[in-house]
Amino acid sequence: MIDMKQFKENVSSKIKHYHDEDKTEVAETPGMVNTQQSKAMAIGASICIKGDVTGDEDLVIQGHVEGSINLKGHNVTISKSAKVEANIEASQIIVEGELSGDMNGDEKVVIRETGNVRGNIIAPRVNLEDGAMFKGSIEMEPRQAHNNSNNKTSKKDEKNKDGIDLKLAQ
Amino acid sequence: MSNIADYSYTPITRIDHQVSWEAGFTMRSPILSDLLNSLSSEEYLEVLDIIPANQGVIDAFSGLNCKLHLPGCLAGLSEITTQKYDTPTKLHRAFTRLFGFYKRQRASLNVILLWDLPNYLEKPVMSALINYLSEHLHDSARLHFYIHTKHLIPASPGRYTIEPGGEVFSQNSDDKMVESPLYFQEALQTLMQPFMVKRSMLLSGGLQEYVLEQK
């Protein structure tokens, strides 16, 4: 038996979601967040997870996670309200809340102004916004080596313009 | 046109310290700049920076194959006194806690950036700090810092960051002033054994810039 009333409600709600797809931060189904780039699964502010989180889609954490998060090839966002005690492996990791744990970002790690991180980072690019708190270490891979060597030659020409060289011990 | 020339003059050196410390100012730091330029992008390096992590320092080392230790321990270090930590063991424990160099996280440091912290540490604390860091040094380790040459200095260490052009942005973090220890080179070398002064330069902002190497 099909409940037509229920069926009509489902269809109308799906049409509504289809029209709202371009808007950001629209919940499509419980636990889903629609971002500008892609849909991401969300762990809500009241949710507390203890254990290993794995999967094949982007994740937005608003609640509390303790354990490990492994989402290789996907993005993880730790929202302002989130408190995470876990090691994270992902493509891009964005921290707006509190994180205690190591981050391994294949693409980059971003710690926003409101972010507070204690742990170690391995990533080719790390962005630390003004006001962000970070204690730990950053393991960087060599990049822009060519640009750097170009900078070096230009810097060498400019050096020693200011100041008095008092001692040069060999 | 000649009238303007009569009454104008060009200062011999750029006087950075005329800009208020509160607002901060950018200064050339040739020794630090040379130090950064001398680092090899092939070799794996470990760098310790004690000030709170900031993007400028991250960017300065981002082209290198390196591990950047950012324990953010400047405030903690500047609060260490021999009154609170009256034995070498207590000092050692305090440094381990602040740097996070526990047994499984030992470091082999190639570059240590202390900024202007040496001006704010008691002499025994300074010696103990260098002694502690010497357990975590690579053979080629270099120690960089600034010494104030003015009699009065801000009561707490300044904020520093490395700007994209290689210059250093310096900002005062304290309105109160205290007397400077006015360290001379010989005194520093005694305090900072096993390091010796490799190069020193007086900057136009009133800071003496130093880089030290192991003997």
mmCIF file of C-alpha atoms in Angstrom:
data_model
loop_
_atom_site.group_PDB
_atom_site.id
_atom_site.type_symbol
_atom_site.label_atom_id
_atom_site.label_comp_id
_atom_site.label_asym_id
_atom_site.label_seq_id
_atom_site.Cartn_x
_atom_site.Cartn_y
_atom_site.Cartn_z
ATOM 1 C CA MET A 1 0.000 0.000 0.000
ATOM 2 C CA ILE A 2 1.324 3.384 -0.894
ATOM 3 C CA ASP A 3 0.365 6.258 1.283
ATOM 4 C CA MET A 4 -0.280 8.930 -1.354
ATOM 5 C CA LYS A 5 -0.305 11.737 1.144
ATOM 6 C CA GLN A 6 3.174 10.725 2.308
ATOM 7 C CA PHE A 7 4.271 10.221 -1.311
ATOM 8 C CA LYS A 8 3.145 13.761 -2.291
ATOM 9 C CA GLU A 9 4.982 15.232 0.687
ATOM 10 C CA ASN A 10 8.199 13.398 -0.274
ATOM 11 C CA VAL A 11 7.985 14.539 -3.884
ATOM 12 C CA SER A 12 7.319 18.172 -2.974
ATOM 13 C CA SER A 13 10.204 18.210 -0.489
ATOM 14 C CA LYS A 14 12.573 16.750 -3.126
ATOM 15 C CA ILE A 15 11.524 19.431 -5.625
ATOM 16 C CA LYS A 16 12.202 22.079 -2.957
ATOM 17 C CA HIS A 17 15.712 20.663 -2.345
ATOM 18 C CA TYR A 18 16.402 20.610 -6.079
ATOM 19 C CA HIS A 19 15.648 24.355 -6.293
ATOM 20 C CA ASP A 20 17.716 25.112 -3.187
ATOM 21 C CA GLU A 21 20.773 23.199 -4.407
ATOM 22 C CA ASP A 22 22.750 26.310 -5.370
ATOM 23 C CA LYS A 23 22.444 27.796 -1.893
ATOM 24 C CA THR A 24 25.114 26.967 0.639
ATOM 25 C CA GLU A 25 24.601 25.408 4.056
ATOM 26 C CA VAL A 26 21.227 23.870 3.193
ATOM 27 C CA ALA A 27 20.445 20.614 4.916
ATOM 28 C CA GLU A 28 19.236 18.162 2.304
ATOM 29 C CA THR A 29 18.798 15.100 4.425
ATOM 30 C CA PRO A 30 19.520 14.770 8.122
ATOM 31 C CA GLY A 31 23.298 15.004 8.658
ATOM 32 C CA MET A 32 24.069 16.453 5.220
ATOM 33 C CA VAL A 33 25.556 19.883 4.592
ATOM 34 C CA ASN A 34 25.527 21.346 1.105
ATOM 35 C CA THR A 35 28.665 23.409 0.554
ATOM 36 C CA GLN A 36 29.553 25.412 -2.526
ATOM 37 C CA GLN A 37 31.779 22.669 -3.942
ATOM 38 C CA SER A 38 30.172 19.443 -2.830
ATOM 39 C CA LYS A 39 27.890 17.793 -0.361
ATOM 40 C CA ALA A 40 29.443 16.860 2.952
ATOM 41 C CA MET A 41 28.312 14.641 5.736
ATOM 42 C CA ALA A 42 27.949 16.476 9.029
ATOM 43 C CA ILE A 43 28.397 15.322 12.568
ATOM 44 C CA GLY A 44 25.977 17.584 14.427
ATOM 45 C CA ALA A 45 26.812 19.777 17.400
ATOM 46 C CA SER A 46 25.164 17.455 19.903
ATOM 47 C CA ILE A 47 26.780 14.276 18.541
ATOM 48 C CA CYS A 48 29.686 12.639 20.354
ATOM 49 C CA ILE A 49 31.629 9.894 18.539
ATOM 50 C CA LYS A 50 34.303 7.721 20.115
ATOM 51 C CA GLY A 51 36.155 5.530 17.638
ATOM 52 C CA ASP A 52 37.442 5.525 14.090
ATOM 53 C CA VAL A 53 35.684 7.553 11.427
ATOM 54 C CA THR A 54 36.269 6.419 7.836
ATOM 55 C CA GLY A 55 34.400 7.088 4.637
ATOM 56 C CA ASP A 56 34.321 8.224 1.055
ATOM 57 C CA GLU A 57 32.888 11.739 1.244
ATOM 58 C CA ASP A 58 33.632 15.128 2.771
ATOM 59 C CA LEU A 59 32.931 15.599 6.451
ATOM 60 C CA VAL A 60 31.944 18.582 8.559
ATOM 61 C CA ILE A 61 32.290 18.098 12.307
ATOM 62 C CA GLN A 62 30.235 20.287 14.587
ATOM 63 C CA GLY A 63 30.207 17.974 17.592
ATOM 64 C CA HIS A 64 32.741 15.961 19.550
ATOM 65 C CA VAL A 65 34.950 13.241 18.023
ATOM 66 C CA GLU A 66 37.493 11.145 19.873
ATOM 67 C CA GLY A 67 39.597 8.560 18.030
ATOM 68 C CA SER A 68 40.761 8.837 14.426
ATOM 69 C CA ILE A 69 39.406 10.251 11.173
ATOM 70 C CA ASN A 70 40.524 8.750 7.878
ATOM 71 C CA LEU A 71 38.983 10.322 4.793
ATOM 72 C CA LYS A 72 41.741 10.122 2.211
ATOM 73 C CA GLY A 73 40.934 12.107 -0.913
ATOM 74 C CA HIS A 74 38.225 14.106 0.862
ATOM 75 C CA ASN A 75 37.932 17.249 2.931
ATOM 76 C CA VAL A 76 37.395 17.494 6.660
ATOM 77 C CA THR A 77 36.121 20.672 8.298
ATOM 78 C CA ILE A 78 36.155 21.114 12.047
ATOM 79 C CA SER A 79 33.576 23.801 12.765
ATOM 80 C CA LYS A 80 33.746 26.453 15.478
ATOM 81 C CA SER A 81 31.598 24.466 17.857
ATOM 82 C CA ALA A 82 33.540 21.226 17.377
ATOM 83 C CA LYS A 83 35.960 19.607 19.769
ATOM 84 C CA VAL A 84 38.079 16.884 18.218
ATOM 85 C CA GLU A 85 40.662 14.651 19.838
ATOM 86 C CA ALA A 86 41.820 12.589 16.902
ATOM 87 C CA ASN A 87 44.480 12.103 14.278
ATOM 88 C CA ILE A 88 43.126 13.151 10.899
ATOM 89 C CA GLU A 89 44.067 11.982 7.408
ATOM 90 C CA ALA A 90 42.369 13.792 4.548
ATOM 91 C CA SER A 91 43.006 15.776 1.416
ATOM 92 C CA GLN A 92 42.201 19.180 2.854
ATOM 93 C CA ILE A 93 41.661 19.862 6.534
ATOM 94 C CA ILE A 94 40.074 23.090 7.753
ATOM 95 C CA VAL A 95 40.042 23.819 11.477
ATOM 96 C CA GLU A 96 37.729 26.459 12.909
ATOM 97 C CA GLY A 97 37.257 24.809 16.295
ATOM 98 C CA GLU A 98 39.381 22.894 18.764
ATOM 99 C CA LEU A 99 41.642 20.023 17.727
ATOM 100 C CA SER A 100 44.058 17.930 19.698
ATOM 101 C CA GLY A 101 45.787 15.504 17.359
ATOM 102 C CA ASP A 102 47.974 15.149 14.316
ATOM 103 C CA MET A 103 46.879 16.159 10.830
ATOM 104 C CA ASN A 104 48.049 14.623 7.591
ATOM 105 C CA GLY A 105 46.745 16.727 4.720
ATOM 106 C CA ASP A 106 47.545 15.585 1.178
ATOM 107 C CA GLU A 107 46.661 19.018 -0.232
ATOM 108 C CA LYS A 108 46.637 21.536 2.587
ATOM 109 C CA VAL A 109 45.769 22.342 6.159
ATOM 110 C CA VAL A 110 44.019 25.582 7.075
ATOM 111 C CA ILE A 111 43.685 26.830 10.646
ATOM 112 C CA ARG A 112 41.160 29.631 10.757
ATOM 113 C CA GLU A 113 41.147 32.633 13.115
ATOM 114 C CA THR A 114 38.988 30.769 15.621
ATOM 115 C CA GLY A 115 40.966 27.532 15.393
ATOM 116 C CA ASN A 116 42.947 26.119 18.284
ATOM 117 C CA VAL A 117 45.234 23.213 17.426
ATOM 118 C CA ARG A 118 47.661 21.191 19.476
ATOM 119 C CA GLY A 119 49.400 18.555 17.389
ATOM 120 C CA ASN A 120 51.643 17.956 14.435
ATOM 121 C CA ILE A 121 50.936 18.726 10.805
ATOM 122 C CA ILE A 122 52.220 17.006 7.693
ATOM 123 C CA ALA A 123 51.093 18.896 4.602
ATOM 124 C CA PRO A 124 52.561 20.598 1.547
ATOM 125 C CA ARG A 125 50.670 23.805 2.340
ATOM 126 C CA VAL A 126 49.693 25.219 5.709
ATOM 127 C CA ASN A 127 47.611 28.369 6.171
ATOM 128 C CA LEU A 128 47.465 29.899 9.605
ATOM 129 C CA GLU A 129 45.096 32.851 9.843
ATOM 130 C CA ASP A 130 45.783 35.774 12.188
ATOM 131 C CA GLY A 131 44.571 34.895 15.665
ATOM 132 C CA ALA A 132 44.720 31.138 15.102
ATOM 133 C CA MET A 133 46.384 29.152 17.880
ATOM 134 C CA PHE A 134 48.816 26.393 17.006
ATOM 135 C CA LYS A 135 51.270 24.427 19.103
ATOM 136 C CA GLY A 136 53.182 21.560 17.570
ATOM 137 C CA SER A 137 55.295 20.921 14.525
ATOM 138 C CA ILE A 138 54.819 21.277 10.807
ATOM 139 C CA GLU A 139 56.494 18.845 8.447
ATOM 140 C CA MET A 140 56.752 20.531 5.089
ATOM 141 C CA GLU A 141 57.549 19.081 1.723
ATOM 142 C CA PRO A 142 59.794 21.068 -0.570
ATOM 143 C CA ARG A 143 57.766 23.172 -2.961
ATOM 144 C CA GLN A 144 58.331 26.284 -4.987
ATOM 145 C CA ALA A 145 62.010 25.388 -4.920
ATOM 146 C CA HIS A 146 62.522 27.105 -8.222
ATOM 147 C CA ASN A 147 60.770 30.303 -7.067
ATOM 148 C CA ASN A 148 62.777 30.223 -3.905
ATOM 149 C CA SER A 149 66.103 30.053 -5.687
ATOM 150 C CA ASN A 150 65.043 33.028 -7.818
ATOM 151 C CA ASN A 151 64.158 34.946 -4.669
ATOM 152 C CA LYS A 152 67.514 34.089 -3.176
ATOM 153 C CA THR A 153 69.446 35.746 -5.986
ATOM 154 C CA SER A 154 67.360 38.909 -5.793
ATOM 155 C CA LYS A 155 67.624 39.000 -2.006
ATOM 156 C CA LYS A 156 71.387 38.648 -2.145
ATOM 157 C CA ASP A 157 71.637 41.831 -4.187
ATOM 158 C CA GLU A 158 69.655 43.748 -1.610
ATOM 159 C CA LYS A 159 71.272 42.425 1.557
ATOM 160 C CA ASN A 160 73.591 44.381 3.830
ATOM 161 C CA LYS A 161 72.113 47.728 2.868
ATOM 162 C CA ASP A 162 71.198 48.403 6.478
ATOM 163 C CA GLY A 163 73.208 47.940 9.598
ATOM 164 C CA ILE A 164 76.867 47.701 10.399
ATOM 165 C CA ASP A 165 78.598 44.358 10.183
ATOM 166 C CA LEU A 166 80.628 44.202 13.369
ATOM 167 C CA LYS A 167 82.145 40.775 13.207
ATOM 168 C CA LEU A 168 82.527 38.009 10.701
ATOM 169 C CA ALA A 169 84.241 35.087 12.335
ATOM 170 C CA GLN A 170 85.157 32.105 10.190
ATOM 171 C CA MET B 1 63.577 74.202 -6.946
ATOM 172 C CA SER B 2 66.896 75.232 -5.414
ATOM 173 C CA ASN B 3 65.033 76.583 -2.336
ATOM 174 C CA ILE B 4 63.590 73.168 -1.603
ATOM 175 C CA ALA B 5 67.016 71.569 -1.950
ATOM 176 C CA ASP B 6 68.507 74.031 0.569
ATOM 177 C CA TYR B 7 66.113 73.027 3.325
ATOM 178 C CA SER B 8 65.879 69.305 2.680
ATOM 179 C CA TYR B 9 68.199 66.589 3.836
ATOM 180 C CA THR B 10 68.408 62.862 3.462
ATOM 181 C CA PRO B 11 69.064 60.893 6.632
ATOM 182 C CA ILE B 12 72.143 58.688 6.399
ATOM 183 C CA THR B 13 70.314 55.691 7.841
ATOM 184 C CA ARG B 14 66.636 54.875 7.853
ATOM 185 C CA ILE B 15 65.457 55.485 11.426
ATOM 186 C CA ASP B 16 63.021 52.659 11.992
ATOM 187 C CA HIS B 17 62.571 53.252 15.718
ATOM 188 C CA GLN B 18 60.859 56.602 15.107
ATOM 189 C CA VAL B 19 57.815 54.543 14.230
ATOM 190 C CA SER B 20 55.965 53.636 17.422
ATOM 191 C CA TRP B 21 56.702 50.194 18.822
ATOM 192 C CA GLU B 22 53.040 49.780 19.616
ATOM 193 C CA ALA B 23 52.081 49.995 15.960
ATOM 194 C CA GLY B 24 55.085 47.914 15.011
ATOM 195 C CA PHE B 25 57.648 48.456 12.324
ATOM 196 C CA THR B 26 59.396 46.567 9.590
ATOM 197 C CA MET B 27 63.143 46.249 9.773
ATOM 198 C CA ARG B 28 65.789 44.700 7.611
ATOM 199 C CA SER B 29 67.424 41.770 9.333
ATOM 200 C CA PRO B 30 70.351 40.901 7.075
ATOM 201 C CA ILE B 31 71.761 38.081 9.192
ATOM 202 C CA LEU B 32 68.412 36.298 9.385
ATOM 203 C CA SER B 33 67.890 36.907 5.696
ATOM 204 C CA ASP B 34 71.306 35.407 4.898
ATOM 205 C CA LEU B 35 70.606 32.508 7.238
ATOM 206 C CA LEU B 36 67.344 31.717 5.416
ATOM 207 C CA ASN B 37 69.025 32.017 2.034
ATOM 208 C CA SER B 38 71.823 29.684 3.082
ATOM 209 C CA LEU B 39 69.483 26.811 3.954
ATOM 210 C CA SER B 40 69.518 23.981 1.486
ATOM 211 C CA SER B 41 66.246 22.817 0.000
ATOM 212 C CA GLU B 42 67.788 19.366 -0.573
ATOM 213 C CA GLU B 43 68.810 18.663 2.991
ATOM 214 C CA TYR B 44 66.234 17.762 5.640
ATOM 215 C CA LEU B 45 66.213 20.473 8.299
ATOM 216 C CA GLU B 46 64.678 20.958 11.704
ATOM 217 C CA VAL B 47 63.827 24.476 12.806
ATOM 218 C CA LEU B 48 62.726 25.653 16.234
ATOM 219 C CA ASP B 49 60.839 28.915 16.597
ATOM 220 C CA ILE B 50 59.735 29.844 20.097
ATOM 221 C CA ILE B 51 57.250 32.607 19.293
ATOM 222 C CA PRO B 52 53.547 31.897 18.724
ATOM 223 C CA ALA B 53 53.064 30.319 15.312
ATOM 224 C CA ASN B 54 52.399 32.772 12.517
ATOM 225 C CA GLN B 55 52.045 32.554 8.753
ATOM 226 C CA GLY B 56 55.156 34.652 8.055
ATOM 227 C CA VAL B 57 57.488 32.150 9.685
ATOM 228 C CA ILE B 58 55.674 29.202 8.058
ATOM 229 C CA ASP B 59 56.017 30.839 4.632
ATOM 230 C CA ALA B 60 59.700 31.607 5.205
ATOM 231 C CA PHE B 61 60.452 27.905 5.559
ATOM 232 C CA SER B 62 57.754 26.500 3.267
ATOM 233 C CA GLY B 63 60.080 26.023 0.284
ATOM 234 C CA LEU B 64 62.387 23.797 2.297
ATOM 235 C CA ASN B 65 62.331 20.154 3.167
ATOM 236 C CA CYS B 66 61.984 20.803 6.861
ATOM 237 C CA LYS B 67 60.223 20.206 10.109
ATOM 238 C CA LEU B 68 59.190 23.391 11.833
ATOM 239 C CA HIS B 69 58.861 23.053 15.615
ATOM 240 C CA LEU B 70 56.395 25.682 16.836
ATOM 241 C CA PRO B 71 55.858 25.004 20.531
ATOM 242 C CA GLY B 72 54.545 28.533 21.139
ATOM 243 C CA CYS B 73 56.479 28.633 24.384
ATOM 244 C CA LEU B 74 57.701 32.239 24.444
ATOM 245 C CA ALA B 75 55.419 33.315 27.296
ATOM 246 C CA GLY B 76 56.225 30.188 29.292
ATOM 247 C CA LEU B 77 59.971 30.627 28.835
ATOM 248 C CA SER B 78 59.937 34.302 29.800
ATOM 249 C CA GLU B 79 58.159 33.399 33.049
ATOM 250 C CA ILE B 80 60.849 30.949 34.170
ATOM 251 C CA THR B 81 62.854 32.234 37.103
ATOM 252 C CA THR B 82 65.436 30.561 39.319
ATOM 253 C CA GLN B 83 63.155 31.321 42.242
ATOM 254 C CA LYS B 84 60.420 29.097 40.810
ATOM 255 C CA TYR B 85 62.741 26.502 39.313
ATOM 256 C CA ASP B 86 65.622 26.365 41.726
ATOM 257 C CA THR B 87 67.366 23.173 40.568
ATOM 258 C CA PRO B 88 68.751 22.072 37.179
ATOM 259 C CA THR B 89 66.309 19.128 37.196
ATOM 260 C CA LYS B 90 63.296 21.407 37.647
ATOM 261 C CA LEU B 91 64.539 23.667 34.867
ATOM 262 C CA HIS B 92 65.096 20.667 32.592
ATOM 263 C CA ARG B 93 61.571 19.403 33.237
ATOM 264 C CA ALA B 94 60.133 22.849 32.581
ATOM 265 C CA PHE B 95 61.945 23.094 29.235
ATOM 266 C CA THR B 96 60.836 19.592 28.240
ATOM 267 C CA ARG B 97 57.221 20.487 29.020
ATOM 268 C CA LEU B 98 57.434 23.756 27.086
ATOM 269 C CA PHE B 99 59.265 22.443 24.021
ATOM 270 C CA GLY B 100 57.567 19.054 23.978
ATOM 271 C CA PHE B 101 60.878 17.278 23.341
ATOM 272 C CA TYR B 102 59.960 14.129 25.176
ATOM 273 C CA LYS B 103 61.963 10.948 24.637
ATOM 274 C CA ARG B 104 60.029 9.830 21.579
ATOM 275 C CA GLN B 105 60.050 13.325 20.101
ATOM 276 C CA ARG B 106 63.710 14.200 20.251
ATOM 277 C CA ALA B 107 64.864 16.811 17.801
ATOM 278 C CA SER B 108 68.032 17.442 15.810
ATOM 279 C CA LEU B 109 67.795 21.184 15.342
ATOM 280 C CA ASN B 110 69.531 23.002 12.498
ATOM 281 C CA VAL B 111 68.118 26.456 13.195
ATOM 282 C CA ILE B 112 66.872 27.991 16.455
ATOM 283 C CA LEU B 113 65.083 31.340 16.425
ATOM 284 C CA LEU B 114 64.977 32.988 19.857
ATOM 285 C CA TRP B 115 64.062 36.526 18.665
ATOM 286 C CA ASP B 116 64.585 38.893 21.638
ATOM 287 C CA LEU B 117 64.019 36.324 24.418
ATOM 288 C CA PRO B 118 67.651 36.417 25.708
ATOM 289 C CA ASN B 119 67.028 39.973 26.967
ATOM 290 C CA TYR B 120 64.324 38.681 29.309
ATOM 291 C CA LEU B 121 65.869 35.587 30.883
ATOM 292 C CA GLU B 122 67.905 35.451 34.050
ATOM 293 C CA LYS B 123 71.490 34.489 33.298
ATOM 294 C CA PRO B 124 71.305 31.018 34.962
ATOM 295 C CA VAL B 125 68.041 30.341 33.112
ATOM 296 C CA MET B 126 69.643 31.368 29.834
ATOM 297 C CA SER B 127 72.597 29.034 30.435
ATOM 298 C CA ALA B 128 70.248 26.202 31.407
ATOM 299 C CA LEU B 129 68.154 26.806 28.274
ATOM 300 C CA ILE B 130 71.186 26.652 25.989
ATOM 301 C CA ASN B 131 72.403 23.590 27.849
ATOM 302 C CA TYR B 132 68.992 21.951 27.342
ATOM 303 C CA LEU B 133 68.859 22.838 23.648
ATOM 304 C CA SER B 134 72.398 21.515 23.126
ATOM 305 C CA GLU B 135 70.958 18.017 23.712
ATOM 306 C CA HIS B 136 68.835 18.504 20.593
ATOM 307 C CA LEU B 137 71.282 20.054 18.160
ATOM 308 C CA HIS B 138 72.440 19.032 14.732
ATOM 309 C CA ASP B 139 76.188 19.542 14.140
ATOM 310 C CA SER B 140 75.474 22.515 11.909
ATOM 311 C CA ALA B 141 73.019 24.159 14.306
ATOM 312 C CA ARG B 142 72.731 27.925 14.264
ATOM 313 C CA LEU B 143 71.178 30.122 16.926
ATOM 314 C CA HIS B 144 69.653 33.466 15.955
ATOM 315 C CA PHE B 145 68.457 36.273 18.264
ATOM 316 C CA TYR B 146 68.358 40.015 18.894
ATOM 317 C CA ILE B 147 69.890 41.926 21.808
ATOM 318 C CA HIS B 148 68.539 45.358 22.718
ATOM 319 C CA THR B 149 71.151 48.101 22.795
ATOM 320 C CA LYS B 150 68.946 50.684 24.531
ATOM 321 C CA HIS B 151 68.885 51.085 28.311
ATOM 322 C CA LEU B 152 65.100 50.774 28.544
ATOM 323 C CA ILE B 153 63.228 48.021 26.749
ATOM 324 C CA PRO B 154 59.603 46.802 26.769
ATOM 325 C CA ALA B 155 58.872 44.660 29.835
ATOM 326 C CA SER B 156 58.091 41.540 27.812
ATOM 327 C CA PRO B 157 59.416 40.013 24.585
ATOM 328 C CA GLY B 158 58.186 41.520 21.336
ATOM 329 C CA ARG B 159 56.156 39.941 18.577
ATOM 330 C CA TYR B 160 57.973 39.178 15.376
ATOM 331 C CA THR B 161 57.137 37.804 12.009
ATOM 332 C CA ILE B 162 59.026 37.345 8.761
ATOM 333 C CA GLU B 163 57.516 39.286 5.891
ATOM 334 C CA PRO B 164 57.359 37.988 2.302
ATOM 335 C CA GLY B 165 60.335 40.148 1.242
ATOM 336 C CA GLY B 166 62.507 38.648 3.976
ATOM 337 C CA GLU B 167 62.210 41.673 6.262
ATOM 338 C CA VAL B 168 61.120 41.299 9.879
ATOM 339 C CA PHE B 169 58.003 42.938 11.317
ATOM 340 C CA SER B 170 58.464 43.766 14.978
ATOM 341 C CA GLN B 171 55.774 44.810 17.413
ATOM 342 C CA ASN B 172 55.891 45.710 21.084
ATOM 343 C CA SER B 173 53.657 43.653 23.330
ATOM 344 C CA ASP B 174 54.099 45.701 26.526
ATOM 345 C CA ASP B 175 53.766 49.400 27.394
ATOM 346 C CA LYS B 176 55.833 49.042 30.564
ATOM 347 C CA MET B 177 59.567 49.517 30.276
ATOM 348 C CA VAL B 178 62.348 47.761 32.154
ATOM 349 C CA GLU B 179 66.115 48.059 32.202
ATOM 350 C CA SER B 180 67.925 46.148 29.519
ATOM 351 C CA PRO B 181 70.665 43.709 30.512
ATOM 352 C CA LEU B 182 72.778 45.299 27.720
ATOM 353 C CA TYR B 183 74.694 42.137 26.933
ATOM 354 C CA PHE B 184 78.057 42.410 25.249
ATOM 355 C CA GLN B 185 79.311 39.769 22.892
ATOM 356 C CA GLU B 186 81.771 38.220 25.358
ATOM 357 C CA ALA B 187 79.086 37.884 28.032
ATOM 358 C CA LEU B 188 76.778 36.207 25.537
ATOM 359 C CA GLN B 189 79.421 33.727 24.481
ATOM 360 C CA THR B 190 80.038 32.802 28.100
ATOM 361 C CA LEU B 191 76.321 32.328 28.726
ATOM 362 C CA MET B 192 75.689 30.454 25.529
ATOM 363 C CA GLN B 193 78.350 27.754 25.601
ATOM 364 C CA PRO B 194 78.863 25.662 23.401
ATOM 365 C CA PHE B 195 77.896 28.349 20.881
ATOM 366 C CA MET B 196 80.191 31.063 19.615
ATOM 367 C CA VAL B 197 79.338 34.234 17.742
ATOM 368 C CA LYS B 198 79.527 33.693 14.013
ATOM 369 C CA ARG B 199 78.259 37.093 12.991
ATOM 370 C CA SER B 200 76.759 40.174 14.615
ATOM 371 C CA MET B 201 75.227 43.325 13.230
ATOM 372 C CA LEU B 202 73.776 46.507 14.686
ATOM 373 C CA LEU B 203 70.392 47.188 13.125
ATOM 374 C CA SER B 204 69.002 50.656 12.636
ATOM 375 C CA GLY B 205 66.100 49.895 15.011
ATOM 376 C CA GLY B 206 68.482 49.650 17.990
ATOM 377 C CA LEU B 207 68.718 45.871 17.998
ATOM 378 C CA GLN B 208 71.958 43.950 17.751
ATOM 379 C CA GLU B 209 71.413 40.916 15.587
ATOM 380 C CA TYR B 210 73.401 37.747 16.299
ATOM 381 C CA VAL B 211 73.892 34.356 14.791
ATOM 382 C CA LEU B 212 75.846 31.780 16.766
ATOM 383 C CA GLU B 213 77.295 28.440 15.766
ATOM 384 C CA GLN B 214 78.578 25.526 17.769
ATOM 385 C CA LYS B 215 82.287 25.542 18.581
#
